């Protein structure tokens, strides 16, 4: 079941430098048992504002922000348990800056840096015990420089 209504949305986010007040269409989809499945704001048929998805039991699974159809700012994704799965950052629809993925227990799984939608800088992968698994350097989306592999105890296995 989908439902659209007219509402006013106020976006004030100094970090994004977005200040907008206007009339929006809110689209909602529901599971057959009536629990909210998704909610998104549109303006002129483009995603514009918050977009959220939920599990069948009402747990938030993802929350993203859009500006005229392009993802902007922080996108958060969650495990069905509610634990944070990913904290991603976007600028004009492309990944930008620090991107982090987590194991369900909250331990860091992956930490990467993006510039203009491409891997750029250090990319680090971790074992579930928190030890560094792999560390690689990227430039404009291509591996550039060091690449190191570690075992679960943190000992260096290979380096190129």
Coordinates of C-alpha atoms in Angstrom, one line a residue, residues 118-120 138-143:
X118 CA 36.3 7.2 -6.1
X119 CA 38.4 5.4 -3.5
X120 CA 41.1 7.9 -2.6
X138 CA 44.2 4.3 -3.4
X139 CA 44.4 7.3 -5.7
X140 CA 41.4 8.3 -7.9
X141 CA 39.9 4.8 -7.6
X142 CA 43.0 2.8 -8.4
X143 CA 45.3 1.0 -6.0

